[in-house]
Coordinates of N, CA and C in Angstrom, one line a residue:
M1 N -39.2 -37.0 125.0 CA -38.3 -37.3 124.0 C -38.8 -38.3 123.0
L2 N -38.6 -38.1 121.7 CA -39.0 -39.1 120.7 C -38.1 -40.3 120.7
K3 N -38.7 -41.5 120.9 CA -37.9 -42.7 120.9 C -37.5 -43.2 119.5
E4 N -36.3 -43.5 119.3 CA -35.8 -44.0 118.0 C -36.3 -45.5 117.8
N5 N -36.7 -45.7 116.6 CA -37.0 -47.1 116.2 C -35.9 -47.6 115.3
E6 N -35.2 -48.7 115.7 CA -34.1 -49.2 115.0 C -34.4 -49.9 113.7
T7 N -35.7 -50.2 113.5 CA -36.1 -51.0 112.3 C -36.6 -50.1 111.2
C8 N -37.4 -49.1 111.5 CA -38.0 -48.2 110.5 C -38.3 -46.8 111.0
A9 N -37.8 -45.8 110.3 CA -38.0 -44.4 110.7 C -39.5 -44.0 110.7
L10 N -40.3 -44.7 109.9 CA -41.7 -44.3 109.8 C -42.4 -44.7 111.1
F11 N -41.8 -45.6 111.9 CA -42.4 -46.0 113.2 C -42.2 -45.0 114.3
E12 N -41.4 -43.9 114.0 CA -41.1 -42.9 115.0 C -42.1 -41.8 115.0
F13 N -43.3 -42.1 115.3 CA -44.4 -41.2 115.2 C -44.4 -40.1 116.3
D14 N -44.6 -38.9 116.0 CA -44.6 -37.8 116.9 C -46.0 -37.2 116.9
R15 N -46.6 -37.1 118.1 CA -48.0 -36.6 118.3 C -48.0 -35.0 118.3
E16 N -46.9 -34.4 118.3 CA -46.8 -33.0 118.4 C -47.5 -32.3 117.2
T17 N -48.4 -31.3 117.5 CA -49.2 -30.7 116.5 C -48.5 -29.5 115.8
I18 N -47.4 -29.0 116.5 CA -46.7 -27.9 115.9 C -45.5 -28.4 115.2
S19 N -45.3 -27.9 113.9 CA -44.2 -28.3 113.1 C -43.4 -27.1 112.6
T20 N -42.2 -27.3 112.2 CA -41.4 -26.2 111.7 C -42.1 -25.5 110.5
R21 N -42.6 -26.2 109.6 CA -43.4 -25.6 108.5 C -44.9 -26.0 108.6
M22 N -45.6 -25.1 109.2 CA -47.0 -25.3 109.4 C -47.8 -25.0 108.1
P23 N -49.0 -25.6 107.9 CA -49.8 -25.3 106.8 C -50.0 -23.8 106.6
E24 N -50.0 -23.4 105.3 CA -50.1 -22.0 105.0 C -51.4 -21.3 105.2
V25 N -51.4 -20.3 106.1 CA -52.7 -19.6 106.4 C -52.8 -18.4 105.4
K26 N -53.9 -18.4 104.6 CA -54.1 -17.4 103.6 C -55.0 -16.3 104.1
N27 N -55.5 -16.4 105.3 CA -56.4 -15.3 105.8 C -57.7 -15.2 104.9
I28 N -58.1 -16.3 104.4 CA -59.4 -16.3 103.6 C -60.2 -17.4 104.2
E29 N -61.5 -17.1 104.3 CA -62.5 -18.1 104.8 C -63.1 -18.9 103.6
L30 N -62.6 -20.1 103.4 CA -63.1 -20.9 102.3 C -64.4 -21.6 102.7
P31 N -65.2 -22.0 101.7 CA -66.4 -22.8 102.0 C -66.1 -24.0 102.9
K32 N -67.1 -24.5 103.6 CA -66.9 -25.6 104.5 C -66.6 -27.0 103.8
V33 N -67.0 -27.1 102.6 CA -66.9 -28.4 101.9 C -66.0 -28.2 100.6
A34 N -65.1 -29.1 100.4 CA -64.2 -29.0 99.3 C -64.1 -30.3 98.5
I35 N -63.8 -30.2 97.2 CA -63.6 -31.4 96.4 C -62.1 -31.3 95.9
M36 N -61.4 -32.4 96.1 CA -60.0 -32.5 95.6 C -60.2 -33.5 94.4
C37 N -60.0 -33.1 93.2 CA -60.2 -33.9 92.0 C -58.9 -34.3 91.3
F38 N -58.7 -35.6 91.0 CA -57.5 -36.0 90.4 C -57.5 -35.9 88.8
F39 N -58.6 -35.4 88.3 CA -58.8 -35.3 86.8 C -58.6 -33.9 86.4
K40 N -57.4 -33.6 85.9 CA -57.0 -32.2 85.5 C -57.9 -31.7 84.5
E41 N -58.3 -32.5 83.5 CA -59.1 -32.0 82.4 C -60.5 -31.6 82.8
I42 N -61.0 -32.3 83.8 CA -62.3 -32.0 84.4 C -62.2 -30.7 85.2
V43 N -61.2 -30.6 86.0 CA -61.1 -29.4 86.8 C -60.9 -28.1 85.9
D44 N -60.1 -28.3 84.9 CA -59.9 -27.2 83.9 C -61.2 -26.8 83.3
K45 N -62.0 -27.7 82.9 CA -63.3 -27.5 82.3 C -64.3 -26.7 83.2
Y46 N -64.4 -27.1 84.5 CA -65.3 -26.5 85.4 C -64.7 -25.2 85.9
A47 N -63.4 -25.0 85.9 CA -62.8 -23.8 86.3 C -63.2 -22.6 85.4
E48 N -63.5 -22.9 84.2 CA -63.9 -21.8 83.2 C -65.2 -21.1 83.7
T49 N -66.0 -21.7 84.4 CA -67.3 -21.1 84.8 C -67.3 -20.9 86.4
S50 N -66.1 -21.0 87.0 CA -66.0 -20.8 88.4 C -65.1 -19.7 88.8
Q51 N -65.1 -19.3 90.0 CA -64.2 -18.2 90.5 C -63.0 -18.6 91.2
L52 N -61.8 -18.1 90.7 CA -60.6 -18.4 91.4 C -60.5 -17.7 92.7
I53 N -60.4 -18.4 93.8 CA -60.5 -17.7 95.1 C -59.2 -17.8 96.0
M54 N -58.3 -18.8 95.6 CA -57.1 -18.9 96.3 C -56.0 -19.6 95.5
E55 N -54.8 -19.2 95.7 CA -53.6 -19.9 95.1 C -52.7 -20.3 96.3
S56 N -52.1 -21.5 96.1 CA -51.1 -21.9 97.1 C -49.9 -22.5 96.4
Y57 N -48.7 -22.0 96.6 CA -47.5 -22.4 95.9 C -46.8 -23.6 96.6
H58 N -46.6 -24.7 95.9 CA -45.8 -25.8 96.4 C -44.6 -25.9 95.4
D59 N -43.4 -25.7 95.9 CA -42.3 -25.5 95.0 C -42.6 -24.3 94.1
I60 N -42.6 -24.5 92.8 CA -42.8 -23.4 91.8 C -44.2 -23.5 91.2
I61 N -45.0 -24.5 91.6 CA -46.3 -24.7 91.0 C -47.4 -24.1 91.8
P62 N -48.2 -23.2 91.1 CA -49.3 -22.6 91.8 C -50.6 -23.5 91.8
W63 N -51.0 -24.0 92.9 CA -52.2 -24.8 93.0 C -53.4 -23.8 93.1
K64 N -54.4 -24.0 92.2 CA -55.5 -23.0 92.2 C -56.8 -23.6 92.8
F65 N -57.4 -22.8 93.5 CA -58.7 -23.3 94.2 C -59.8 -22.4 93.7
Y66 N -60.9 -23.1 93.3 CA -62.0 -22.4 92.6 C -63.3 -22.6 93.5
E67 N -64.1 -21.6 93.4 CA -65.4 -21.6 94.1 C -66.6 -21.7 93.1
T68 N -67.5 -22.5 93.4 CA -68.7 -22.6 92.6 C -69.9 -22.6 93.5
K69 N -71.1 -22.2 93.0 CA -72.3 -22.1 93.8 C -73.5 -22.8 93.2
Y70 N -74.4 -23.2 94.1 CA -75.7 -23.7 93.6 C -76.7 -23.4 94.7
N71 N -77.8 -22.7 94.4 CA -78.8 -22.3 95.3 C -78.1 -21.5 96.5
N72 N -77.2 -20.7 96.2 CA -76.5 -19.9 97.2 C -75.6 -20.7 98.1
I73 N -75.4 -22.0 97.8 CA -74.5 -22.8 98.6 C -73.1 -22.8 97.9
E74 N -72.0 -22.5 98.6 CA -70.7 -22.4 98.0 C -69.9 -23.6 98.4
I75 N -69.1 -24.1 97.4 CA -68.1 -25.1 97.7 C -66.8 -24.8 97.0
V76 N -65.7 -25.4 97.3 CA -64.5 -25.1 96.7 C -63.9 -26.4 96.1
F77 N -63.3 -26.3 94.9 CA -62.7 -27.5 94.3 C -61.3 -27.1 93.7
C78 N -60.5 -28.2 93.6 CA -59.1 -28.0 93.1 C -58.6 -29.3 92.5
Y79 N -57.6 -29.1 91.7 CA -56.9 -30.3 91.1 C -56.0 -30.9 92.2
A80 N -55.9 -32.2 92.2 CA -55.1 -32.9 93.2 C -54.1 -33.8 92.4
P81 N -52.8 -33.6 92.6 CA -51.8 -34.4 92.0 C -51.8 -35.8 92.5
M82 N -51.2 -36.8 91.8 CA -51.2 -38.2 92.2 C -50.2 -38.4 93.3
G83 N -50.6 -39.3 94.3 CA -49.7 -39.7 95.3 C -50.0 -39.1 96.7
A84 N -49.6 -39.9 97.7 CA -49.9 -39.5 99.1 C -49.4 -38.2 99.6
P85 N -48.2 -37.7 99.2 CA -47.8 -36.3 99.6 C -48.7 -35.2 99.3
L86 N -49.7 -35.4 98.5 CA -50.7 -34.3 98.1 C -51.5 -33.9 99.4
V87 N -51.2 -34.5 100.5 CA -51.8 -34.0 101.8 C -51.5 -32.6 102.0
N88 N -50.4 -32.1 101.4 CA -50.1 -30.6 101.5 C -51.2 -29.8 101.0
I89 N -51.9 -30.2 99.9 CA -53.0 -29.5 99.4 C -54.2 -29.6 100.4
M90 N -54.4 -30.7 100.9 CA -55.4 -30.9 101.9 C -55.2 -30.0 103.1
E91 N -53.9 -29.9 103.6 CA -53.6 -29.1 104.7 C -54.0 -27.6 104.4
D92 N -53.7 -27.1 103.2 CA -54.1 -25.8 102.9 C -55.6 -25.5 103.0
L93 N -56.4 -26.5 102.5 CA -57.8 -26.4 102.6 C -58.3 -26.4 104.0
Y94 N -57.9 -27.3 104.8 CA -58.3 -27.4 106.2 C -57.9 -26.1 107.0
T95 N -56.7 -25.6 106.7 CA -56.2 -24.5 107.5 C -57.0 -23.2 107.2
N96 N -57.6 -23.2 106.0 CA -58.3 -21.9 105.6 C -59.8 -22.1 105.6
G97 N -60.3 -23.0 106.5 CA -61.8 -23.0 106.7 C -62.6 -24.2 106.3
V98 N -62.0 -25.1 105.5 CA -62.7 -26.3 105.0 C -62.8 -27.3 106.2
E99 N -64.0 -27.9 106.3 CA -64.3 -28.9 107.3 C -64.4 -30.3 106.8
F100 N -64.9 -30.4 105.5 CA -65.2 -31.7 104.9 C -64.6 -31.7 103.5
I101 N -63.8 -32.7 103.2 CA -63.2 -32.9 101.9 C -63.6 -34.2 101.3
I102 N -64.0 -34.1 100.0 CA -64.3 -35.2 99.2 C -63.2 -35.3 98.1
A103 N -62.4 -36.4 98.1 CA -61.5 -36.7 97.1 C -62.2 -37.5 96.0
C104 N -61.8 -37.2 94.8 CA -62.5 -37.7 93.6 C -61.5 -38.2 92.6
G105 N -61.4 -39.6 92.5 CA -60.3 -40.1 91.6 C -60.7 -41.5 91.1
G106 N -59.7 -42.1 90.5 CA -59.8 -43.5 89.9 C -59.0 -44.5 90.7
C107 N -59.2 -45.8 90.4 CA -58.5 -46.8 91.1 C -58.4 -48.1 90.2
G108 N -57.4 -48.9 90.6 CA -57.3 -50.2 90.0 C -58.2 -51.1 90.8
V109 N -58.7 -52.2 90.2 CA -59.5 -53.2 90.9 C -58.8 -54.5 91.0
L110 N -59.1 -55.2 92.1 CA -58.4 -56.5 92.4 C -59.4 -57.7 92.2
E111 N -60.6 -57.3 91.7 CA -61.6 -58.3 91.4 C -62.4 -57.9 90.2
E112 N -63.3 -58.7 89.8 CA -64.0 -58.4 88.5 C -65.1 -57.3 88.8
I113 N -64.7 -56.1 88.7 CA -65.6 -55.0 88.9 C -65.6 -54.2 87.5
P114 N -66.8 -54.0 86.9 CA -66.8 -53.4 85.6 C -66.2 -52.0 85.7
V115 N -65.6 -51.5 84.6 CA -65.0 -50.2 84.5 C -66.1 -49.1 84.7
G116 N -65.7 -48.1 85.5 CA -66.7 -47.0 85.7 C -67.6 -47.1 86.9
N117 N -67.5 -48.2 87.6 CA -68.4 -48.3 88.8 C -67.9 -47.4 89.9
I118 N -68.8 -46.9 90.7 CA -68.5 -46.0 91.8 C -68.2 -46.7 93.1
L119 N -67.1 -46.4 93.7 CA -66.6 -47.1 94.9 C -66.4 -46.1 96.0
L120 N -66.7 -46.5 97.2 CA -66.5 -45.7 98.4 C -65.7 -46.4 99.5
P121 N -64.4 -46.2 99.6 CA -63.6 -46.9 100.6 C -64.0 -46.5 102.0
T122 N -64.0 -47.6 102.8 CA -64.3 -47.4 104.2 C -63.1 -47.6 105.1
S123 N -62.1 -48.2 104.5 CA -60.8 -48.5 105.2 C -59.7 -48.6 104.1
A124 N -58.4 -48.6 104.6 CA -57.3 -48.7 103.6 C -56.1 -49.3 104.3
V125 N -55.4 -50.2 103.5 CA -54.1 -50.7 104.0 C -53.1 -49.6 103.7
R126 N -52.3 -49.3 104.7 CA -51.3 -48.2 104.7 C -50.0 -48.7 104.1
D127 N -49.9 -48.8 102.8 CA -48.7 -49.2 102.1 C -48.0 -48.0 101.5
E128 N -48.0 -46.9 102.2 CA -47.3 -45.7 101.8 C -46.7 -45.1 103.0
G129 N -46.0 -44.0 102.8 CA -45.2 -43.4 104.0 C -45.8 -42.2 104.6
T130 N -46.6 -41.4 103.9 CA -47.1 -40.1 104.4 C -48.0 -40.3 105.7
S131 N -48.9 -41.3 105.7 CA -49.8 -41.4 106.8 C -49.1 -41.6 108.1
F132 N -47.9 -42.2 108.1 CA -47.2 -42.4 109.4 C -46.7 -41.2 110.0
H133 N -46.8 -40.0 109.4 CA -46.4 -38.8 110.0 C -47.6 -38.1 110.6
Y134 N -48.8 -38.7 110.5 CA -50.0 -38.1 111.0 C -50.7 -39.0 112.1
V135 N -50.6 -40.3 112.0 CA -51.2 -41.2 113.0 C -50.2 -42.3 113.3
K136 N -50.3 -42.8 114.5 CA -49.4 -43.9 114.9 C -49.4 -45.1 114.0
P137 N -48.3 -45.8 113.9 CA -48.3 -47.0 113.0 C -49.4 -48.0 113.2
S138 N -49.9 -48.5 112.1 CA -50.9 -49.6 112.1 C -50.9 -50.2 110.7
K139 N -51.5 -51.3 110.6 CA -51.6 -52.0 109.3 C -52.6 -51.3 108.4
E140 N -53.7 -50.9 109.0 CA -54.8 -50.3 108.2 C -55.3 -49.1 108.9
I141 N -56.1 -48.3 108.2 CA -56.7 -47.1 108.8 C -58.2 -47.1 108.4
L142 N -59.1 -46.8 109.3 CA -60.5 -46.7 109.1 C -60.9 -45.2 108.8
L143 N -61.7 -45.0 107.8 CA -62.3 -43.7 107.5 C -63.3 -43.4 108.6
K144 N -63.6 -42.2 108.9 CA -64.6 -41.8 109.9 C -66.0 -42.4 109.5
K145 N -66.5 -43.2 110.4 CA -67.8 -43.8 110.1 C -68.9 -42.8 109.9
R146 N -69.0 -41.7 110.6 CA -70.0 -40.7 110.4 C -69.9 -40.1 109.1
S147 N -68.7 -39.8 108.6 CA -68.5 -39.2 107.3 C -69.0 -40.2 106.2
I148 N -68.7 -41.5 106.3 CA -69.1 -42.5 105.3 C -70.6 -42.6 105.3
Q149 N -71.2 -42.5 106.5 CA -72.7 -42.6 106.6 C -73.4 -41.5 105.9
K150 N -72.8 -40.3 106.1 CA -73.4 -39.1 105.5 C -73.4 -39.2 103.9
V151 N -72.3 -39.6 103.4 CA -72.1 -39.7 102.0 C -72.9 -40.8 101.4
S152 N -72.9 -42.0 102.0 CA -73.7 -43.1 101.5 C -75.2 -42.9 101.5
K153 N -75.6 -42.1 102.5 CA -77.0 -41.8 102.6 C -77.4 -40.9 101.4
I154 N -76.6 -39.9 101.1 CA -76.9 -39.0 100.0 C -76.9 -39.8 98.7
L155 N -75.9 -40.7 98.5 CA -75.8 -41.5 97.3 C -77.1 -42.4 97.1
R156 N -77.6 -42.9 98.2 CA -78.8 -43.7 98.1 C -80.0 -42.8 97.8
E157 N -80.1 -41.6 98.4 CA -81.2 -40.7 98.1 C -81.2 -40.3 96.6
L158 N -80.0 -40.2 96.1 CA -79.8 -39.8 94.6 C -80.0 -41.0 93.7
E159 N -80.2 -42.2 94.3 CA -80.3 -43.5 93.6 C -79.1 -43.7 92.7
I160 N -77.9 -43.5 93.2 CA -76.7 -43.7 92.5 C -76.1 -45.0 93.1
P161 N -75.9 -46.0 92.2 CA -75.3 -47.3 92.7 C -73.8 -47.1 93.1
F162 N -73.4 -47.7 94.2 CA -72.0 -47.6 94.6 C -71.7 -48.8 95.5
L163 N -70.4 -49.1 95.7 CA -70.0 -50.2 96.4 C -69.0 -49.7 97.5
E164 N -69.3 -50.0 98.8 CA -68.3 -49.8 99.8 C -67.2 -50.8 99.7
C165 N -65.9 -50.4 100.1 CA -64.8 -51.3 99.9 C -63.7 -51.0 100.8
K166 N -62.7 -52.0 100.9 CA -61.4 -51.7 101.5 C -60.4 -51.5 100.4
S167 N -59.6 -50.4 100.6 CA -58.6 -50.1 99.5 C -57.2 -50.4 100.0
W168 N -56.3 -50.6 99.0 CA -54.9 -50.8 99.2 C -54.2 -49.5 98.7
T169 N -53.7 -48.7 99.6 CA -53.0 -47.5 99.2 C -51.5 -47.8 99.1
T170 N -50.9 -47.6 98.0 CA -49.5 -47.9 97.8 C -48.8 -46.7 97.2
D171 N -47.5 -46.5 97.5 CA -46.6 -45.6 96.9 C -46.0 -46.1 95.6
G172 N -46.0 -47.4 95.5 CA -45.3 -48.0 94.4 C -46.2 -48.7 93.3
S173 N -46.8 -47.9 92.5 CA -47.7 -48.5 91.5 C -47.0 -49.4 90.5
K174 N -45.7 -49.3 90.4 CA -44.9 -50.2 89.5 C -44.4 -51.4 90.3
R175 N -44.8 -51.5 91.5 CA -44.4 -52.7 92.4 C -45.6 -53.4 92.9
E176 N -46.6 -53.5 92.1 CA -47.8 -54.3 92.5 C -47.6 -55.7 92.0
T177 N -46.8 -56.4 92.7 CA -46.4 -57.7 92.3 C -47.5 -58.8 92.5
P178 N -47.5 -59.9 91.8 CA -48.5 -60.9 92.0 C -48.7 -61.4 93.4
K179 N -47.6 -61.5 94.2 CA -47.6 -62.0 95.6 C -48.3 -60.9 96.4
K180 N -48.0 -59.6 96.2 CA -48.6 -58.6 97.0 C -50.1 -58.4 96.6
I181 N -50.4 -58.6 95.4 CA -51.8 -58.5 95.0 C -52.6 -59.6 95.6
N182 N -52.1 -60.8 95.6 CA -52.8 -61.9 96.3 C -52.9 -61.7 97.8
L183 N -51.9 -61.2 98.4 CA -51.9 -60.9 99.8 C -53.0 -59.9 100.1
R184 N -53.0 -58.8 99.4 CA -54.0 -57.7 99.6 C -55.4 -58.2 99.4
K185 N -55.6 -59.1 98.4 CA -56.9 -59.7 98.2 C -57.3 -60.5 99.4
K186 N -56.4 -61.3 100.0 CA -56.7 -62.1 101.2 C -57.0 -61.2 102.4
Q187 N -56.4 -60.0 102.4 CA -56.7 -59.1 103.5 C -58.0 -58.3 103.3
G188 N -58.7 -58.6 102.2 CA -60.0 -58.0 101.9 C -60.1 -56.8 101.0
C189 N -58.9 -56.4 100.5 CA -58.9 -55.3 99.6 C -59.5 -55.6 98.2
S190 N -60.3 -54.7 97.7 CA -60.9 -55.0 96.3 C -60.4 -53.9 95.4
V191 N -59.8 -52.8 95.9 CA -59.3 -51.8 95.0 C -57.9 -51.4 95.4
V192 N -57.1 -50.7 94.5 CA -55.8 -50.2 94.8 C -55.7 -48.8 94.2
E193 N -55.1 -47.9 95.1 CA -54.9 -46.5 94.7 C -53.7 -45.9 95.4
M194 N -53.4 -44.6 95.4 CA -52.2 -44.1 95.9 C -52.3 -43.0 97.0
E195 N -53.6 -42.8 97.5 CA -53.8 -41.6 98.3 C -54.6 -41.8 99.6
C196 N -55.6 -42.7 99.5 CA -56.6 -42.8 100.5 C -56.2 -42.9 102.0
S197 N -55.2 -43.8 102.3 CA -54.8 -43.9 103.7 C -54.1 -42.6 104.2
A198 N -53.3 -42.0 103.3 CA -52.7 -40.7 103.7 C -53.6 -39.6 104.0
L199 N -54.6 -39.4 103.1 CA -55.6 -38.4 103.2 C -56.5 -38.6 104.5
T200 N -56.8 -39.9 104.7 CA -57.6 -40.3 105.9 C -56.8 -39.9 107.2
A201 N -55.5 -40.2 107.2 CA -54.7 -39.9 108.3 C -54.6 -38.4 108.6
C202 N -54.4 -37.6 107.6 CA -54.3 -36.2 107.7 C -55.6 -35.6 108.3
A203 N -56.8 -36.1 107.8 CA -58.1 -35.7 108.3 C -58.2 -36.0 109.8
K204 N -57.8 -37.2 110.1 CA -57.9 -37.6 111.6 C -57.0 -36.7 112.4
F205 N -55.8 -36.5 112.0 CA -54.9 -35.6 112.7 C -55.4 -34.2 112.9
R206 N -56.0 -33.7 111.9 CA -56.6 -32.3 112.0 C -58.0 -32.3 112.5
K207 N -58.6 -33.5 112.8 CA -59.9 -33.6 113.4 C -61.0 -33.0 112.4
K208 N -60.8 -33.4 111.2 CA -61.8 -32.9 110.1 C -62.4 -34.2 109.5
D209 N -63.3 -33.9 108.5 CA -64.0 -35.0 107.8 C -63.4 -35.2 106.4
F210 N -63.5 -36.5 106.0 CA -62.9 -36.8 104.7 C -63.6 -38.1 104.2
V211 N -63.9 -38.1 102.9 CA -64.2 -39.4 102.2 C -63.6 -39.3 100.8
E212 N -63.5 -40.5 100.2 CA -63.0 -40.6 98.8 C -63.9 -41.3 97.9
L213 N -64.3 -40.7 96.8 CA -65.1 -41.4 95.8 C -64.1 -41.8 94.6
L214 N -64.3 -43.1 94.2 CA -63.4 -43.6 93.2 C -64.2 -44.2 92.0
Y215 N -63.7 -44.3 90.8 CA -64.3 -45.1 89.8 C -63.4 -46.2 89.4
S216 N -63.9 -47.3 89.1 CA -63.1 -48.5 88.8 C -62.4 -48.4 87.5
G217 N -61.1 -48.6 87.5 CA -60.4 -48.5 86.2 C -59.7 -49.7 85.8
D218 N -58.4 -49.7 85.8 CA -57.6 -50.9 85.3 C -57.9 -52.1 86.2
I219 N -57.7 -53.3 85.7 CA -58.0 -54.5 86.5 C -56.7 -55.3 86.7
L220 N -56.5 -55.7 88.0 CA -55.3 -56.5 88.4 C -55.8 -57.8 89.0
A221 N -57.0 -58.3 88.7 CA -57.6 -59.5 89.4 C -56.8 -60.7 88.9
D222 N -56.4 -60.8 87.7 CA -55.6 -61.9 87.2 C -54.2 -61.5 87.2
T223 N -53.4 -62.0 88.1 CA -52.1 -61.5 88.3 C -51.1 -61.9 87.2
S224 N -51.6 -62.8 86.3 CA -50.8 -63.1 85.1 C -51.1 -62.3 83.9
K225 N -52.1 -61.5 84.0 CA -52.5 -60.7 82.8 C -53.1 -59.3 83.3
Y226 N -52.3 -58.3 83.1 CA -52.8 -56.9 83.4 C -53.7 -56.4 82.3
D227 N -54.8 -55.7 82.6 CA -55.6 -55.1 81.6 C -55.9 -53.7 82.0
S228 N -55.4 -52.7 81.3 CA -55.6 -51.3 81.6 C -57.0 -50.8 81.4
R229 N -57.7 -51.5 80.4 CA -59.1 -51.2 80.1 C -59.2 -49.7 79.6
N230 N -58.1 -49.1 79.3 CA -58.0 -47.7 78.8 C -58.7 -46.8 79.8
W231 N -58.5 -47.1 81.1 CA -59.3 -46.4 82.1 C -59.0 -44.9 82.2
Q232 N -57.8 -44.5 81.8 CA -57.4 -43.1 81.9 C -58.2 -42.2 80.9
F233 N -58.8 -42.9 79.9 CA -59.5 -42.2 78.8 C -61.0 -42.3 79.0
E234 N -61.5 -42.8 80.1 CA -62.9 -42.8 80.4 C -63.4 -41.5 80.8
T235 N -63.4 -40.5 79.9 CA -63.8 -39.2 80.2 C -65.2 -39.0 80.8
S236 N -66.1 -39.8 80.2 CA -67.5 -39.7 80.7 C -67.6 -40.1 82.1
A237 N -66.9 -41.2 82.5 CA -66.9 -41.7 83.9 C -66.2 -40.7 84.8
R238 N -65.2 -40.1 84.4 CA -64.5 -39.1 85.2 C -65.3 -37.9 85.5
E239 N -66.0 -37.4 84.4 CA -66.8 -36.2 84.6 C -68.1 -36.6 85.5
K240 N -68.6 -37.8 85.2 CA -69.8 -38.2 86.0 C -69.4 -38.3 87.5
L241 N -68.2 -38.8 87.8 CA -67.9 -38.9 89.2 C -67.7 -37.5 89.8
F242 N -67.1 -36.6 89.1 CA -67.0 -35.2 89.6 C -68.3 -34.6 89.8
Q243 N -69.3 -34.8 88.9 CA -70.6 -34.3 89.1 C -71.3 -34.8 90.3
I244 N -71.1 -36.1 90.5 CA -71.7 -36.7 91.7 C -71.0 -36.1 93.0
A245 N -69.7 -35.9 92.9 CA -69.1 -35.3 94.1 C -69.7 -33.9 94.3
L246 N -70.0 -33.1 93.3 CA -70.6 -31.8 93.4 C -71.9 -31.9 94.1
L247 N -72.8 -32.9 93.6 CA -74.1 -33.1 94.2 C -74.0 -33.4 95.7
I248 N -73.1 -34.2 96.1 CA -72.9 -34.6 97.5 C -72.4 -33.3 98.3
A249 N -71.4 -32.6 97.7 CA -70.9 -31.5 98.4 C -71.9 -30.4 98.7
F250 N -72.8 -30.2 97.7 CA -73.9 -29.2 97.9 C -74.9 -29.7 99.0
K251 N -75.1 -31.0 99.1 CA -76.0 -31.5 100.1 C -75.4 -31.6 101.5
L252 N -74.1 -31.6 101.6 CA -73.4 -31.7 102.9 C -73.5 -30.3 103.6

């Protein structure tokens, strides 16, 4: 029997692997490596020269999955919406043959990191709700060490500068208060985003591989002065990060 927690429903973790609504099986064998990209304009651009191989409906929205090849190596990529519940897209990928997922997105920074730098989270503070449905409650979650090692090795081989970091994953991007920012900085977080801890938890639950590549965007280091740095319009940085994710995917 599942024990009730009187303080918080999120602490009522259930290890059961069977749920009423299981991930959708499409009876298609996807490539082993996939990229989930948060940049719709970049996905749309590369979709023009790629093959649509799967669609998955969430509510009324069809999520499209594309296949691209290099030297006869196939990988799949798709657009990923913002926020932790996008694990539903991840579930569809894992269920249909994917073993390793690279998420490709942007983040805010809590220290003086130039805009456009490449960041590789190795752990995340779980300040969102989705991850608690996949792994037992904890303050933080670690990404799989072996997966990080594989990706960092490829980045070094490609001579691409990057920084490993701890991330703060939050559901409330409009609630990044000065006190919370200072607390997360004391806890060792240098970036903030909205998905990493949830995606990591899903990968752990499904016994799959996952990493997230981020580029540094808006800066929250000075809690008295927010600076967007126009990070949403850093098109070159966004496409560069996706291209790097492609290079890594083909080498995995």
